[in-house]
Amino acid sequence: MSNPYWSDIVRELDPYVPGEQPKIANLVKLNTNENPYGPSPDVLAAIATESGDNLRLYPDPNALALKQAIADYYSVDVDQVFLGNGSDEVLAHIFQGLLKHDSPILFPDITYSFYPVYCGLYQVPYDRVPLAEDFSIDVEDYCRENGGVIFPNPNAPTGILMSLDRIEWLLEKNSDSVVVVDEAYIDFGGESAVTLVKRFPNLLVTQSLSKSRSLAGLRIGLAIGDAALIEALERVKNSFNSYPLSRFAIVGGVAAFADEQYFQTTCRRVMDSREQLVGQLDELGFHTLPSAANFILTRHPEKVAADLMSQLRARGIIVRYFSQPRIDQYLRITVGTPEQNAQLISALSELVSS
């Protein structure tokens, strides 16, 4: 479909397709990597307190209280923290403000599918770098001329983690380029690259409160890096939307970082469930990639992945399927509660035995 009123670039865009959010009762929803456990009770209390006459007023455009909470948590300066309406908005500003150069940026061929969408929107040249045979990222493949490097860690949708020493090596080899480490899932088994920020002015780390802190509905994303990188993002943000975070998001985010015990407890529950789920899938003959995320990428050598997805849906269980080459026989499955995982395993037991 097209329209004569559209700008030319609209016709060229290939928009991102988000995971389905169906309105079906009693659905086992394992397709969008949401945390199966709700946010900290302290977050809910903070939001309830904020609900009142103050909602007629704009929120703090700098969200200073939340920036300070994040700076304290990660032992960085406030001017090293950037905030946006979800990590997708943060990434959008990064592509426009830091990655738009003459040379192509580099990212894996199997990775977060929003990256090429941003490149199309902002006219950023890019090259896809093939993953290794085992689906890991080979950092040596990124040692060539580029306008920047970006990758998730753990990678999505594979869930495979890159070690900090490999990231450090990559930063040293790309000292003239910005390297963006997208850590949407880092809290489920990895070590954050934030610890490297003070040593590498070309490093920018992005995170989200959607997954590990159960706040997908509040839309809070952040970036941590050298103050000069953050200033570039602030300039873009204040030329686009000066108030990206609501009052609820600011107070909810502060409360989420304050309740460390709840955060650690729920992350551990997800990780324990992930390992149990992988073991149960192994018993059913599935081959699962090693994951440090709150999801797994798995396949059965004797079953067609697209068929399994449809058959699970008919049983009220939805998972994510990608038709992309190399992973078109895999299913990406969000780690649910033990009860949800049990329903999944029960259904898959029937399907692989039939």
Short mmCIF file of N, CA, C and O in Angstrom, two decimals, residues 281 283-287 298-308 311 329-330 348-349 351-354:
data_model
loop_
_atom_site.label_atom_id
_atom_site.label_comp_id
_atom_site.label_asym_id
_atom_site.label_seq_id
_atom_site.Cartn_x
_atom_site.Cartn_y
_atom_site.Cartn_z
N LEU A 281 13.96 -30.26 27.89
CA LEU A 281 13.95 -30.28 26.44
C LEU A 281 14.99 -31.27 25.91
O LEU A 281 14.75 -31.95 24.91
N GLU A 283 15.83 -34.02 27.23
CA GLU A 283 15.24 -35.36 27.37
C GLU A 283 14.25 -35.66 26.25
O GLU A 283 14.04 -36.84 25.91
N LEU A 284 13.68 -34.61 25.65
CA LEU A 284 12.74 -34.80 24.55
C LEU A 284 13.44 -34.80 23.20
O LEU A 284 12.77 -34.89 22.16
N GLY A 285 14.77 -34.68 23.20
CA GLY A 285 15.51 -34.73 21.96
C GLY A 285 15.78 -33.38 21.32
O GLY A 285 16.30 -33.31 20.19
N PHE A 286 15.46 -32.29 22.00
CA PHE A 286 15.71 -30.95 21.46
C PHE A 286 17.19 -30.61 21.59
O PHE A 286 17.88 -31.07 22.50
N HIS A 287 17.67 -29.76 20.68
CA HIS A 287 19.01 -29.21 20.75
C HIS A 287 18.88 -27.72 21.05
O HIS A 287 18.29 -26.97 20.26
N THR A 298 15.84 -23.14 20.50
CA THR A 298 15.91 -24.60 20.52
C THR A 298 15.27 -25.19 19.27
O THR A 298 14.39 -24.57 18.66
N ARG A 299 15.70 -26.39 18.90
CA ARG A 299 15.12 -27.07 17.74
C ARG A 299 15.03 -28.57 18.02
O ARG A 299 15.77 -29.11 18.86
N HIS A 300 14.14 -29.21 17.31
CA HIS A 300 14.05 -30.67 17.35
C HIS A 300 14.45 -31.20 15.99
O HIS A 300 13.90 -30.77 14.97
N PRO A 301 15.42 -32.11 15.91
CA PRO A 301 15.95 -32.55 14.61
C PRO A 301 14.93 -33.27 13.73
O PRO A 301 15.16 -33.39 12.52
N GLU A 302 13.83 -33.70 14.31
CA GLU A 302 12.86 -34.47 13.52
C GLU A 302 11.54 -33.73 13.32
O GLU A 302 10.62 -34.29 12.72
N LYS A 303 11.46 -32.48 13.79
CA LYS A 303 10.21 -31.73 13.69
C LYS A 303 10.44 -30.39 13.00
O LYS A 303 11.48 -29.76 13.19
N VAL A 304 9.47 -29.97 12.24
CA VAL A 304 9.53 -28.66 11.57
C VAL A 304 9.12 -27.59 12.57
O VAL A 304 8.03 -27.66 13.16
N ALA A 305 9.98 -26.61 12.76
CA ALA A 305 9.74 -25.61 13.81
C ALA A 305 8.44 -24.85 13.59
O ALA A 305 7.69 -24.61 14.55
N ALA A 306 8.15 -24.45 12.37
CA ALA A 306 6.92 -23.69 12.10
C ALA A 306 5.69 -24.52 12.45
O ALA A 306 4.69 -23.99 12.95
N ASP A 307 5.76 -25.83 12.20
CA ASP A 307 4.63 -26.70 12.56
C ASP A 307 4.48 -26.80 14.06
O ASP A 307 3.35 -26.76 14.59
N LEU A 308 5.61 -26.94 14.77
CA LEU A 308 5.55 -27.00 16.24
C LEU A 308 4.94 -25.72 16.80
O LEU A 308 4.12 -25.77 17.73
N GLN A 311 1.21 -25.87 16.27
CA GLN A 311 0.59 -26.89 17.11
C GLN A 311 0.55 -26.46 18.58
O GLN A 311 -0.41 -26.76 19.30
N GLN A 329 14.64 -23.40 11.72
CA GLN A 329 14.18 -24.63 12.35
C GLN A 329 14.26 -24.56 13.87
O GLN A 329 14.19 -25.58 14.56
N TYR A 330 14.40 -23.33 14.36
CA TYR A 330 14.46 -23.10 15.80
C TYR A 330 13.21 -22.38 16.29
O TYR A 330 12.58 -21.63 15.55
N LEU A 348 4.83 -30.33 24.33
CA LEU A 348 5.88 -30.76 23.43
C LEU A 348 6.11 -32.27 23.51
O LEU A 348 6.44 -32.92 22.51
N SER A 349 5.91 -32.86 24.69
CA SER A 349 6.05 -34.33 24.83
C SER A 349 5.07 -35.04 23.92
O SER A 349 5.41 -36.02 23.26
N LEU A 351 3.69 -33.72 21.20
CA LEU A 351 3.92 -33.40 19.80
C LEU A 351 5.12 -34.14 19.22
O LEU A 351 5.09 -34.58 18.06
N VAL A 352 6.19 -34.31 20.00
CA VAL A 352 7.37 -34.99 19.43
C VAL A 352 7.22 -36.50 19.42
O VAL A 352 7.95 -37.18 18.71
N SER A 353 6.25 -37.00 20.17
CA SER A 353 6.03 -38.45 20.19
C SER A 353 4.99 -38.89 19.17
O SER A 353 4.79 -40.10 18.97
N SER A 354 4.32 -37.91 18.56
CA SER A 354 3.27 -38.26 17.60
C SER A 354 3.81 -38.43 16.19
O SER A 354 4.91 -38.01 15.86
#
